[in-house]
Short mmCIF file of N, CA and C in Angstrom, two decimals:
data_model
loop_
_atom_site.label_atom_id
_atom_site.label_comp_id
_atom_site.label_asym_id
_atom_site.label_seq_id
_atom_site.Cartn_x
_atom_site.Cartn_y
_atom_site.Cartn_z
N UNK P 73 -21.06 19.25 -36.86
CA UNK P 73 -21.18 17.96 -36.17
C UNK P 73 -22.38 18.02 -35.22
N UNK P 74 -23.19 16.98 -35.21
CA UNK P 74 -24.38 16.97 -34.37
C UNK P 74 -23.99 16.84 -32.90
N UNK P 75 -24.95 17.17 -32.05
CA UNK P 75 -24.71 17.07 -30.61
C UNK P 75 -24.41 15.63 -30.22
N UNK P 76 -25.12 14.67 -30.84
CA UNK P 76 -24.90 13.26 -30.53
C UNK P 76 -23.48 12.85 -30.88
N UNK P 77 -23.01 13.25 -32.06
CA UNK P 77 -21.66 12.88 -32.47
C UNK P 77 -20.62 13.53 -31.57
N UNK P 78 -20.87 14.79 -31.16
CA UNK P 78 -19.95 15.47 -30.25
C UNK P 78 -19.87 14.73 -28.92
N UNK P 79 -21.04 14.28 -28.45
CA UNK P 79 -21.08 13.55 -27.18
C UNK P 79 -20.25 12.27 -27.26
N UNK P 80 -20.47 11.49 -28.32
CA UNK P 80 -19.74 10.24 -28.45
C UNK P 80 -18.25 10.48 -28.67
N UNK P 81 -17.89 11.56 -29.35
CA UNK P 81 -16.48 11.89 -29.53
C UNK P 81 -15.84 12.20 -28.19
N UNK P 82 -16.58 12.91 -27.32
CA UNK P 82 -16.09 13.23 -26.00
C UNK P 82 -15.91 11.96 -25.17
N UNK P 83 -16.87 11.05 -25.23
CA UNK P 83 -16.78 9.79 -24.49
C UNK P 83 -15.55 9.01 -24.93
N UNK P 84 -15.32 8.91 -26.25
CA UNK P 84 -14.16 8.17 -26.76
C UNK P 84 -12.87 8.82 -26.28
N UNK P 85 -12.81 10.15 -26.30
CA UNK P 85 -11.61 10.85 -25.84
C UNK P 85 -11.33 10.58 -24.36
N UNK P 86 -12.40 10.58 -23.55
CA UNK P 86 -12.23 10.29 -22.13
C UNK P 86 -11.74 8.87 -21.91
N UNK P 87 -12.32 7.92 -22.62
CA UNK P 87 -11.90 6.53 -22.48
C UNK P 87 -10.46 6.34 -22.90
N UNK P 88 -10.04 6.98 -23.98
CA UNK P 88 -8.66 6.87 -24.42
C UNK P 88 -7.71 7.48 -23.40
N UNK P 89 -8.13 8.58 -22.80
CA UNK P 89 -7.28 9.22 -21.80
C UNK P 89 -7.08 8.32 -20.59
N UNK P 90 -8.17 7.69 -20.14
CA UNK P 90 -8.06 6.80 -18.99
C UNK P 90 -7.32 5.51 -19.33
N UNK P 91 -7.45 5.03 -20.53
CA UNK P 91 -6.78 3.78 -20.90
C UNK P 91 -5.28 3.95 -20.94
N UNK P 92 -4.79 5.20 -21.08
CA UNK P 92 -3.37 5.45 -21.15
C UNK P 92 -2.81 5.96 -19.83
N UNK P 93 -3.61 5.88 -18.78
CA UNK P 93 -3.20 6.38 -17.48
C UNK P 93 -3.18 5.25 -16.46
N UNK P 94 -2.12 5.22 -15.63
CA UNK P 94 -2.06 4.23 -14.56
C UNK P 94 -3.02 4.64 -13.45
N UNK P 95 -3.68 3.68 -12.86
CA UNK P 95 -4.64 3.96 -11.80
C UNK P 95 -4.19 3.28 -10.51
N UNK P 96 -4.29 4.03 -9.42
CA UNK P 96 -3.90 3.50 -8.12
C UNK P 96 -5.05 2.75 -7.49
N UNK P 97 -4.71 1.73 -6.73
CA UNK P 97 -5.68 1.03 -5.89
C UNK P 97 -5.32 1.32 -4.44
N UNK P 98 -6.31 1.64 -3.62
CA UNK P 98 -6.08 2.06 -2.24
C UNK P 98 -6.49 0.94 -1.28
N UNK P 99 -5.63 0.68 -0.30
CA UNK P 99 -5.87 -0.35 0.70
C UNK P 99 -5.82 0.29 2.09
N UNK P 100 -6.84 0.01 2.92
CA UNK P 100 -6.86 0.45 4.31
C UNK P 100 -6.42 -0.70 5.20
N UNK P 101 -5.53 -0.40 6.16
CA UNK P 101 -4.95 -1.45 6.99
C UNK P 101 -5.52 -1.46 8.40
N UNK P 102 -5.70 -2.68 8.93
CA UNK P 102 -6.16 -2.83 10.29
C UNK P 102 -6.66 -4.21 10.62
N UNK P 103 -6.44 -5.19 9.74
CA UNK P 103 -6.86 -6.57 9.98
C UNK P 103 -5.68 -7.35 10.54
N UNK P 104 -5.75 -7.78 11.79
CA UNK P 104 -4.63 -8.44 12.46
C UNK P 104 -4.31 -9.78 11.82
N UNK P 105 -3.02 -9.96 11.55
CA UNK P 105 -2.54 -11.23 11.01
C UNK P 105 -1.84 -12.06 12.08
N UNK P 106 -0.90 -11.44 12.78
CA UNK P 106 -0.19 -12.12 13.86
C UNK P 106 0.46 -11.07 14.76
N UNK P 107 0.81 -11.46 15.98
CA UNK P 107 1.42 -10.53 16.94
C UNK P 107 2.44 -11.26 17.79
N UNK P 108 3.30 -10.48 18.45
CA UNK P 108 4.31 -11.06 19.34
C UNK P 108 3.66 -11.91 20.42
N UNK P 109 4.36 -12.95 20.80
CA UNK P 109 3.87 -13.82 21.86
C UNK P 109 3.71 -13.02 23.15
N UNK P 110 2.57 -13.16 23.80
CA UNK P 110 2.30 -12.46 25.04
C UNK P 110 1.65 -11.10 24.86
N UNK P 111 1.42 -10.71 23.62
CA UNK P 111 0.81 -9.41 23.36
C UNK P 111 -0.54 -9.60 22.68
N UNK P 112 -1.56 -8.96 23.22
CA UNK P 112 -2.89 -8.98 22.61
C UNK P 112 -3.04 -7.72 21.77
N UNK P 113 -2.97 -7.88 20.47
CA UNK P 113 -3.00 -6.73 19.57
C UNK P 113 -4.43 -6.30 19.28
N UNK P 114 -4.68 -4.99 19.15
CA UNK P 114 -6.02 -4.52 18.79
C UNK P 114 -6.39 -4.93 17.37
N UNK P 115 -7.66 -5.16 17.16
CA UNK P 115 -8.12 -5.55 15.82
C UNK P 115 -9.51 -4.95 15.59
N UNK P 116 -9.61 -3.64 15.82
CA UNK P 116 -10.91 -2.96 15.70
C UNK P 116 -10.76 -1.69 14.89
N UNK P 117 -10.23 -1.82 13.67
CA UNK P 117 -9.93 -0.66 12.85
C UNK P 117 -10.86 -0.53 11.65
N UNK P 118 -11.98 -1.24 11.66
CA UNK P 118 -12.87 -1.22 10.49
C UNK P 118 -13.33 0.19 10.15
N UNK P 119 -13.61 1.01 11.16
CA UNK P 119 -14.11 2.36 10.90
C UNK P 119 -13.00 3.41 10.94
N UNK P 120 -11.81 3.02 11.39
CA UNK P 120 -10.71 3.98 11.50
C UNK P 120 -9.38 3.28 11.25
N UNK P 121 -9.07 2.95 10.00
CA UNK P 121 -7.79 2.29 9.70
C UNK P 121 -6.61 3.15 10.13
N UNK P 122 -5.53 2.51 10.58
CA UNK P 122 -4.38 3.29 11.05
C UNK P 122 -3.36 3.55 9.95
N UNK P 123 -3.54 2.94 8.78
CA UNK P 123 -2.63 3.17 7.67
C UNK P 123 -3.35 2.94 6.35
N UNK P 124 -2.84 3.58 5.30
CA UNK P 124 -3.44 3.46 3.97
C UNK P 124 -2.33 3.37 2.93
N UNK P 125 -2.49 2.43 2.01
CA UNK P 125 -1.51 2.24 0.95
C UNK P 125 -2.16 2.49 -0.41
N UNK P 126 -1.48 3.28 -1.24
CA UNK P 126 -1.87 3.48 -2.63
C UNK P 126 -0.86 2.75 -3.50
N UNK P 127 -1.33 1.82 -4.34
CA UNK P 127 -0.46 1.00 -5.17
C UNK P 127 -0.81 1.20 -6.64
N UNK P 128 0.21 1.47 -7.46
CA UNK P 128 0.00 1.75 -8.88
C UNK P 128 0.92 0.89 -9.74
N UNK P 129 0.33 0.18 -10.69
CA UNK P 129 1.09 -0.57 -11.68
C UNK P 129 1.46 0.37 -12.82
N UNK P 130 2.74 0.71 -12.95
CA UNK P 130 3.20 1.64 -13.98
C UNK P 130 3.57 0.94 -15.28
N UNK P 131 3.46 -0.39 -15.32
CA UNK P 131 3.81 -1.14 -16.51
C UNK P 131 5.30 -1.48 -16.54
N UNK P 132 5.63 -2.48 -17.33
CA UNK P 132 7.03 -2.86 -17.47
C UNK P 132 7.65 -3.45 -16.23
N UNK P 133 6.83 -3.99 -15.31
CA UNK P 133 7.37 -4.60 -14.10
C UNK P 133 7.74 -3.60 -13.02
N UNK P 134 7.24 -2.35 -13.13
CA UNK P 134 7.52 -1.32 -12.13
C UNK P 134 6.22 -0.88 -11.46
N UNK P 135 6.22 -0.90 -10.15
CA UNK P 135 5.07 -0.43 -9.36
C UNK P 135 5.52 0.72 -8.49
N UNK P 136 4.60 1.63 -8.18
CA UNK P 136 4.88 2.70 -7.22
C UNK P 136 3.87 2.63 -6.08
N UNK P 137 4.33 3.02 -4.90
CA UNK P 137 3.52 2.93 -3.69
C UNK P 137 3.62 4.22 -2.89
N UNK P 138 2.54 4.52 -2.15
CA UNK P 138 2.57 5.57 -1.15
C UNK P 138 1.86 5.05 0.09
N UNK P 139 2.58 5.00 1.20
CA UNK P 139 2.03 4.53 2.47
C UNK P 139 1.86 5.73 3.40
N UNK P 140 0.63 5.94 3.89
CA UNK P 140 0.33 7.04 4.80
C UNK P 140 -0.12 6.48 6.14
N UNK P 141 0.44 7.02 7.22
CA UNK P 141 0.08 6.58 8.57
C UNK P 141 -0.87 7.61 9.17
N UNK P 142 -1.99 7.16 9.67
CA UNK P 142 -3.03 8.06 10.18
C UNK P 142 -2.72 8.52 11.61
N UNK P 143 -3.60 9.36 12.15
CA UNK P 143 -3.33 9.98 13.45
C UNK P 143 -3.81 9.14 14.63
N UNK P 144 -4.15 7.87 14.39
CA UNK P 144 -4.54 6.99 15.50
C UNK P 144 -3.52 5.90 15.78
N UNK P 145 -2.32 6.01 15.19
CA UNK P 145 -1.30 4.98 15.44
C UNK P 145 -0.88 4.97 16.90
N UNK P 146 -0.57 6.15 17.46
CA UNK P 146 -0.10 6.21 18.84
C UNK P 146 -1.19 5.82 19.83
N UNK P 147 -2.43 6.26 19.59
CA UNK P 147 -3.51 5.90 20.51
C UNK P 147 -3.81 4.41 20.46
N UNK P 148 -3.46 3.77 19.37
CA UNK P 148 -3.70 2.33 19.23
C UNK P 148 -2.55 1.48 19.76
N UNK P 149 -1.30 1.97 19.59
CA UNK P 149 -0.14 1.12 19.89
C UNK P 149 0.88 1.75 20.83
N UNK P 150 0.69 3.00 21.22
CA UNK P 150 1.67 3.67 22.08
C UNK P 150 2.55 4.61 21.28
N UNK P 151 3.16 5.58 21.98
CA UNK P 151 3.89 6.67 21.31
C UNK P 151 5.22 6.25 20.71
N UNK P 152 5.65 5.02 20.94
CA UNK P 152 6.91 4.54 20.35
C UNK P 152 6.69 3.70 19.10
N UNK P 153 5.43 3.52 18.72
CA UNK P 153 5.12 2.64 17.59
C UNK P 153 5.57 3.26 16.26
N UNK P 154 5.99 2.40 15.34
CA UNK P 154 6.35 2.84 13.99
C UNK P 154 6.13 1.67 13.04
N UNK P 155 6.07 1.97 11.75
CA UNK P 155 5.92 0.95 10.72
C UNK P 155 7.31 0.59 10.21
N UNK P 156 7.73 -0.63 10.44
CA UNK P 156 9.08 -1.03 10.09
C UNK P 156 9.24 -1.50 8.66
N UNK P 157 8.22 -2.18 8.13
CA UNK P 157 8.36 -2.73 6.79
C UNK P 157 7.00 -3.15 6.25
N UNK P 158 6.97 -3.43 4.95
CA UNK P 158 5.82 -4.05 4.30
C UNK P 158 6.32 -5.23 3.49
N UNK P 159 5.49 -6.24 3.36
CA UNK P 159 5.83 -7.41 2.54
C UNK P 159 4.72 -7.67 1.55
N UNK P 160 5.11 -8.14 0.36
CA UNK P 160 4.18 -8.27 -0.75
C UNK P 160 4.25 -9.65 -1.40
N UNK P 161 3.10 -10.07 -1.92
CA UNK P 161 3.01 -11.28 -2.75
C UNK P 161 2.45 -10.86 -4.10
N UNK P 162 3.24 -11.05 -5.15
CA UNK P 162 2.80 -10.75 -6.51
C UNK P 162 2.63 -12.05 -7.29
N UNK P 163 1.74 -12.01 -8.25
CA UNK P 163 1.53 -13.15 -9.14
C UNK P 163 1.64 -12.67 -10.59
N UNK P 164 2.44 -13.34 -11.42
CA UNK P 164 3.34 -14.45 -11.08
C UNK P 164 4.52 -13.98 -10.25
N UNK P 165 5.26 -14.94 -9.70
CA UNK P 165 6.40 -14.60 -8.86
C UNK P 165 7.45 -13.83 -9.65
N UNK P 166 8.13 -12.89 -8.99
CA UNK P 166 9.23 -12.17 -9.67
C UNK P 166 10.33 -13.15 -10.07
N UNK P 167 11.11 -12.76 -11.08
CA UNK P 167 12.20 -13.62 -11.55
C UNK P 167 13.37 -13.61 -10.58
N UNK P 168 13.55 -12.53 -9.86
CA UNK P 168 14.64 -12.41 -8.89
C UNK P 168 14.19 -11.57 -7.72
N UNK P 169 15.15 -10.90 -7.07
CA UNK P 169 14.83 -10.04 -5.94
C UNK P 169 14.44 -8.65 -6.43
N UNK P 170 13.18 -8.24 -6.28
CA UNK P 170 12.78 -6.89 -6.69
C UNK P 170 13.56 -5.83 -5.90
N UNK P 171 13.68 -4.64 -6.50
CA UNK P 171 14.46 -3.56 -5.90
C UNK P 171 13.53 -2.41 -5.51
N UNK P 172 13.59 -1.98 -4.26
CA UNK P 172 12.81 -0.85 -3.77
C UNK P 172 13.64 0.42 -3.84
N UNK P 173 13.04 1.49 -4.38
CA UNK P 173 13.75 2.76 -4.55
C UNK P 173 12.95 3.90 -3.92
N UNK P 174 13.59 4.66 -3.05
CA UNK P 174 12.95 5.78 -2.36
C UNK P 174 12.57 6.88 -3.34
N UNK P 175 11.34 7.43 -3.18
CA UNK P 175 10.89 8.56 -4.00
C UNK P 175 10.80 9.82 -3.16
N UNK P 176 10.12 9.76 -2.01
CA UNK P 176 9.99 10.94 -1.17
C UNK P 176 9.19 10.66 0.08
N UNK P 177 9.18 11.60 1.02
CA UNK P 177 8.40 11.48 2.25
C UNK P 177 8.18 12.87 2.82
N UNK P 178 7.34 12.94 3.86
CA UNK P 178 7.13 14.22 4.52
C UNK P 178 8.28 14.53 5.47
N UNK P 179 8.36 15.78 5.91
CA UNK P 179 9.39 16.15 6.89
C UNK P 179 9.15 15.35 8.17
N UNK P 180 10.19 14.71 8.67
CA UNK P 180 10.05 13.91 9.87
C UNK P 180 9.81 12.45 9.59
N UNK P 181 9.54 12.12 8.34
CA UNK P 181 9.34 10.72 7.97
C UNK P 181 10.65 10.05 7.62
N UNK P 182 10.56 8.93 6.95
CA UNK P 182 11.77 8.20 6.58
C UNK P 182 12.44 8.88 5.38
N UNK P 183 13.74 8.66 5.23
CA UNK P 183 14.46 9.21 4.09
C UNK P 183 15.16 8.14 3.26
N UNK P 184 14.79 6.88 3.49
CA UNK P 184 15.37 5.80 2.69
C UNK P 184 14.49 4.56 2.82
N UNK P 185 14.59 3.69 1.82
CA UNK P 185 13.96 2.38 1.87
C UNK P 185 14.97 1.36 1.36
N UNK P 186 14.74 0.09 1.69
CA UNK P 186 15.60 -0.97 1.19
C UNK P 186 14.76 -2.22 0.94
N UNK P 187 15.29 -3.11 0.13
CA UNK P 187 14.56 -4.33 -0.20
C UNK P 187 14.87 -5.43 0.80
N UNK P 188 13.88 -6.28 1.06
CA UNK P 188 14.08 -7.43 1.94
C UNK P 188 13.49 -8.67 1.29
N UNK P 189 13.89 -9.82 1.78
CA UNK P 189 13.28 -11.06 1.34
C UNK P 189 11.91 -11.20 1.97
N UNK P 190 11.01 -11.90 1.29
CA UNK P 190 9.68 -12.12 1.83
C UNK P 190 9.69 -13.12 2.96
N UNK P 191 8.70 -13.01 3.83
CA UNK P 191 8.56 -13.93 4.95
C UNK P 191 7.13 -14.45 4.99
N UNK P 192 6.95 -15.74 4.75
CA UNK P 192 5.62 -16.33 4.80
C UNK P 192 5.10 -16.40 6.22
N UNK P 193 3.82 -16.17 6.39
CA UNK P 193 3.20 -16.21 7.71
C UNK P 193 1.96 -17.07 7.65
N UNK P 194 1.53 -17.55 8.80
CA UNK P 194 0.29 -18.29 8.87
C UNK P 194 -0.85 -17.40 8.39
N UNK P 195 -1.60 -17.87 7.42
CA UNK P 195 -2.68 -17.07 6.85
C UNK P 195 -2.31 -16.43 5.54
N UNK P 196 -1.01 -16.24 5.30
CA UNK P 196 -0.51 -15.72 4.03
C UNK P 196 0.66 -16.59 3.59
N UNK P 197 0.62 -17.03 2.38
CA UNK P 197 1.72 -17.85 1.88
C UNK P 197 2.35 -17.18 0.67
N UNK P 198 3.53 -17.62 0.32
CA UNK P 198 4.20 -17.19 -0.90
C UNK P 198 4.46 -15.69 -0.92
N UNK P 199 4.86 -15.12 0.23
CA UNK P 199 5.25 -13.72 0.26
C UNK P 199 6.59 -13.59 -0.47
N UNK P 200 6.64 -12.72 -1.49
CA UNK P 200 7.80 -12.67 -2.38
C UNK P 200 8.94 -11.80 -1.86
N UNK P 201 8.61 -10.60 -1.38
CA UNK P 201 9.66 -9.65 -1.02
C UNK P 201 9.06 -8.58 -0.11
N UNK P 202 9.91 -7.74 0.42
CA UNK P 202 9.45 -6.66 1.28
C UNK P 202 10.21 -5.38 1.04
N UNK P 203 9.67 -4.30 1.58
CA UNK P 203 10.34 -2.99 1.58
C UNK P 203 10.49 -2.57 3.03
N UNK P 204 11.72 -2.29 3.42
CA UNK P 204 12.01 -1.89 4.79
C UNK P 204 12.20 -0.38 4.85
N UNK P 205 11.59 0.24 5.85
CA UNK P 205 11.71 1.68 6.04
C UNK P 205 12.75 1.97 7.11
N UNK P 206 13.43 3.11 7.00
CA UNK P 206 14.44 3.45 8.01
C UNK P 206 13.89 3.32 9.41
N UNK P 207 14.69 2.78 10.34
CA UNK P 207 14.15 2.47 11.66
C UNK P 207 14.91 3.11 12.81
N UNK P 208 15.93 3.95 12.54
CA UNK P 208 16.56 4.63 13.68
C UNK P 208 15.70 5.82 14.10
N UNK P 209 16.05 6.46 15.18
CA UNK P 209 15.18 7.49 15.77
C UNK P 209 14.92 8.66 14.84
N UNK P 210 15.85 8.94 13.91
CA UNK P 210 15.64 10.06 13.01
C UNK P 210 15.19 9.66 11.63
N UNK P 211 14.90 8.40 11.44
CA UNK P 211 14.55 7.89 10.11
C UNK P 211 13.51 6.79 10.30
N UNK P 212 12.31 7.20 10.70
CA UNK P 212 11.30 6.24 11.16
C UNK P 212 9.92 6.65 10.66
N UNK P 213 9.18 5.70 10.13
CA UNK P 213 7.84 5.96 9.62
C UNK P 213 6.85 5.80 10.77
N UNK P 214 6.28 6.92 11.19
CA UNK P 214 5.44 6.90 12.38
C UNK P 214 4.15 7.68 12.14
N UNK P 215 3.47 8.04 13.22
CA UNK P 215 2.16 8.68 13.10
C UNK P 215 2.21 9.95 12.24
N UNK P 216 1.23 10.07 11.34
CA UNK P 216 1.09 11.21 10.43
C UNK P 216 2.20 11.33 9.40
N UNK P 217 3.05 10.32 9.28
CA UNK P 217 4.09 10.31 8.25
C UNK P 217 3.59 9.63 6.99
N UNK P 218 4.27 9.89 5.89
CA UNK P 218 4.00 9.17 4.65
C UNK P 218 5.31 8.99 3.89
N UNK P 219 5.35 7.96 3.06
CA UNK P 219 6.53 7.68 2.25
C UNK P 219 6.09 7.15 0.89
N UNK P 220 6.81 7.55 -0.15
CA UNK P 220 6.58 7.05 -1.50
C UNK P 220 7.82 6.31 -1.97
N UNK P 221 7.60 5.19 -2.65
CA UNK P 221 8.72 4.44 -3.21
C UNK P 221 8.25 3.66 -4.42
N UNK P 222 9.20 3.16 -5.19
CA UNK P 222 8.87 2.32 -6.33
C UNK P 222 9.56 0.98 -6.17
N UNK P 223 9.01 -0.01 -6.86
CA UNK P 223 9.60 -1.36 -6.87
C UNK P 223 9.76 -1.80 -8.32
N UNK P 224 10.96 -2.17 -8.69
CA UNK P 224 11.24 -2.66 -10.04
C UNK P 224 11.71 -4.11 -9.95
N UNK P 225 11.70 -4.79 -11.10
CA UNK P 225 12.12 -6.19 -11.12
C UNK P 225 10.97 -7.17 -11.04
N UNK P 226 9.73 -6.67 -11.16
CA UNK P 226 8.57 -7.56 -11.22
C UNK P 226 8.34 -7.96 -12.67
N UNK P 227 7.38 -8.83 -12.92
CA UNK P 227 7.06 -9.19 -14.29
C UNK P 227 6.16 -8.12 -14.90
N UNK P 228 6.12 -8.07 -16.22
CA UNK P 228 5.34 -7.04 -16.91
C UNK P 228 3.84 -7.24 -16.75
N UNK P 229 3.42 -8.43 -16.29
CA UNK P 229 2.00 -8.71 -16.09
C UNK P 229 1.71 -9.01 -14.63
N UNK P 230 2.47 -8.39 -13.72
CA UNK P 230 2.32 -8.65 -12.29
C UNK P 230 0.99 -8.15 -11.76
N UNK P 231 0.44 -8.90 -10.80
CA UNK P 231 -0.73 -8.43 -10.06
C UNK P 231 -0.47 -8.66 -8.58
N UNK P 232 -0.90 -7.70 -7.76
CA UNK P 232 -0.69 -7.75 -6.31
C UNK P 232 -1.79 -8.59 -5.68
N UNK P 233 -1.40 -9.65 -4.96
CA UNK P 233 -2.40 -10.57 -4.42
C UNK P 233 -2.49 -10.53 -2.90
N UNK P 234 -1.38 -10.37 -2.19
CA UNK P 234 -1.39 -10.33 -0.73
C UNK P 234 -0.34 -9.34 -0.25
N UNK P 235 -0.52 -8.86 0.97
CA UNK P 235 0.48 -7.97 1.56
C UNK P 235 0.21 -7.86 3.07
N UNK P 236 1.23 -7.42 3.79
CA UNK P 236 1.02 -7.06 5.20
C UNK P 236 2.05 -6.01 5.58
N UNK P 237 1.73 -5.23 6.62
CA UNK P 237 2.71 -4.28 7.15
C UNK P 237 3.02 -4.64 8.59
N UNK P 238 4.22 -4.25 9.02
CA UNK P 238 4.77 -4.65 10.31
C UNK P 238 4.82 -3.44 11.24
N UNK P 239 3.99 -3.45 12.28
CA UNK P 239 4.00 -2.41 13.30
C UNK P 239 4.98 -2.83 14.39
N UNK P 240 5.96 -1.98 14.68
CA UNK P 240 6.99 -2.32 15.66
C UNK P 240 7.04 -1.28 16.78
N UNK P 241 7.80 -1.58 17.82
CA UNK P 241 7.98 -0.66 18.94
C UNK P 241 6.73 -0.43 19.75
N UNK P 242 5.89 -1.46 19.87
CA UNK P 242 4.61 -1.30 20.55
C UNK P 242 4.78 -1.38 22.06
N UNK P 243 4.30 -0.35 22.76
CA UNK P 243 4.32 -0.36 24.22
C UNK P 243 5.73 -0.33 24.78
N UNK P 244 5.83 -0.42 26.09
CA UNK P 244 7.13 -0.38 26.76
C UNK P 244 7.95 -1.65 26.52
N UNK P 245 7.29 -2.73 26.12
CA UNK P 245 7.99 -4.00 25.88
C UNK P 245 8.48 -4.12 24.44
N UNK P 246 8.09 -3.17 23.58
CA UNK P 246 8.54 -3.22 22.20
C UNK P 246 7.96 -4.37 21.39
N UNK P 247 6.70 -4.69 21.64
CA UNK P 247 6.04 -5.75 20.88
C UNK P 247 5.90 -5.35 19.41
N UNK P 248 5.50 -6.31 18.60
CA UNK P 248 5.23 -6.02 17.19
C UNK P 248 4.00 -6.80 16.74
N UNK P 249 3.39 -6.34 15.65
CA UNK P 249 2.22 -7.02 15.10
C UNK P 249 2.19 -6.78 13.60
N UNK P 250 1.59 -7.72 12.88
CA UNK P 250 1.49 -7.61 11.43
C UNK P 250 0.02 -7.54 11.03
N UNK P 251 -0.27 -6.62 10.09
CA UNK P 251 -1.65 -6.35 9.69
C UNK P 251 -1.79 -6.39 8.17
N UNK P 252 -2.94 -6.88 7.74
CA UNK P 252 -3.31 -6.91 6.32
C UNK P 252 -4.42 -5.89 6.08
N UNK P 253 -4.76 -5.63 4.81
CA UNK P 253 -5.86 -4.69 4.53
C UNK P 253 -7.17 -5.15 5.16
N UNK P 254 -8.00 -4.17 5.52
CA UNK P 254 -9.27 -4.46 6.17
C UNK P 254 -10.28 -5.05 5.18
N UNK P 255 -10.35 -4.44 4.01
CA UNK P 255 -11.35 -4.85 3.03
C UNK P 255 -10.66 -5.04 1.68
N UNK P 256 -11.43 -5.48 0.70
CA UNK P 256 -10.89 -5.61 -0.65
C UNK P 256 -10.56 -4.22 -1.19
N UNK P 257 -9.65 -4.13 -2.16
CA UNK P 257 -9.25 -2.83 -2.70
C UNK P 257 -10.44 -2.01 -3.19
N UNK P 258 -10.40 -0.71 -2.90
CA UNK P 258 -11.45 0.22 -3.32
C UNK P 258 -10.91 1.07 -4.47
N UNK P 259 -11.50 1.01 -5.67
CA UNK P 259 -11.00 1.81 -6.79
C UNK P 259 -11.09 3.30 -6.48
N UNK P 260 -10.14 4.04 -7.01
CA UNK P 260 -10.17 5.49 -6.85
C UNK P 260 -11.24 6.10 -7.75
N UNK P 261 -11.61 7.37 -7.52
CA UNK P 261 -12.69 8.00 -8.28
C UNK P 261 -12.50 7.95 -9.79
N UNK P 262 -11.24 7.96 -10.27
CA UNK P 262 -11.00 7.91 -11.71
C UNK P 262 -11.59 6.65 -12.34
N UNK P 263 -11.55 5.55 -11.58
CA UNK P 263 -12.08 4.30 -12.10
C UNK P 263 -13.58 4.39 -12.28
N UNK P 264 -14.27 5.00 -11.32
CA UNK P 264 -15.71 5.18 -11.44
C UNK P 264 -16.04 6.11 -12.61
N UNK P 265 -15.21 7.14 -12.80
CA UNK P 265 -15.43 8.06 -13.92
C UNK P 265 -15.33 7.33 -15.24
N UNK P 266 -14.35 6.42 -15.35
CA UNK P 266 -14.18 5.65 -16.57
C UNK P 266 -15.40 4.76 -16.81
N UNK P 267 -15.92 4.16 -15.75
CA UNK P 267 -17.09 3.31 -15.85
C UNK P 267 -18.30 4.12 -16.34
N UNK P 268 -18.51 5.30 -15.75
CA UNK P 268 -19.62 6.15 -16.16
C UNK P 268 -19.47 6.59 -17.61
N UNK P 269 -18.23 6.90 -17.99
CA UNK P 269 -18.00 7.31 -19.37
C UNK P 269 -18.34 6.18 -20.32
N UNK P 270 -18.00 4.94 -19.93
CA UNK P 270 -18.33 3.79 -20.77
C UNK P 270 -19.82 3.60 -20.91
N UNK P 271 -20.55 3.83 -19.80
CA UNK P 271 -22.01 3.69 -19.86
C UNK P 271 -22.62 4.78 -20.72
#
């Protein structure tokens, strides 16, 4: 086999491998959506997001997520701050109430998740559902913690269009604020590799 044919065979193999693999999309959080009355929430996270979400469409109406909280949560919101929940808008709308299932977390993070109904907010409409993280003192998603979970009950052609996360326990007054991703989703390196292979 010639070198040219070997090269093209390798390219085809790489493309087939990537076409059969789910790819995660990563979102950095720090764009203020709304905050408790009387509280001025920070909105300067462009260079240092306080949380990051990896979202993967596994097919068949099942998605998996990993939410990581960075080491600037406490310096931004106080040492009692934690992430209470996330809410999502998928298109098309789910047929019923999607189900959130716990996969894993780091030591000291949350050990359970549960499903919630969506809550529409000014600036975001048609929020479908949410995932709530444990919120008692021993089951709380906080600084340097991460949690993985899956969501089932979506449509087989679902696409993620909007989302926000809820920061709670802010300051001595226990304020809260909701944040959306800072920028549009950034593809992971595998996506760029697939593009280069195609070229």
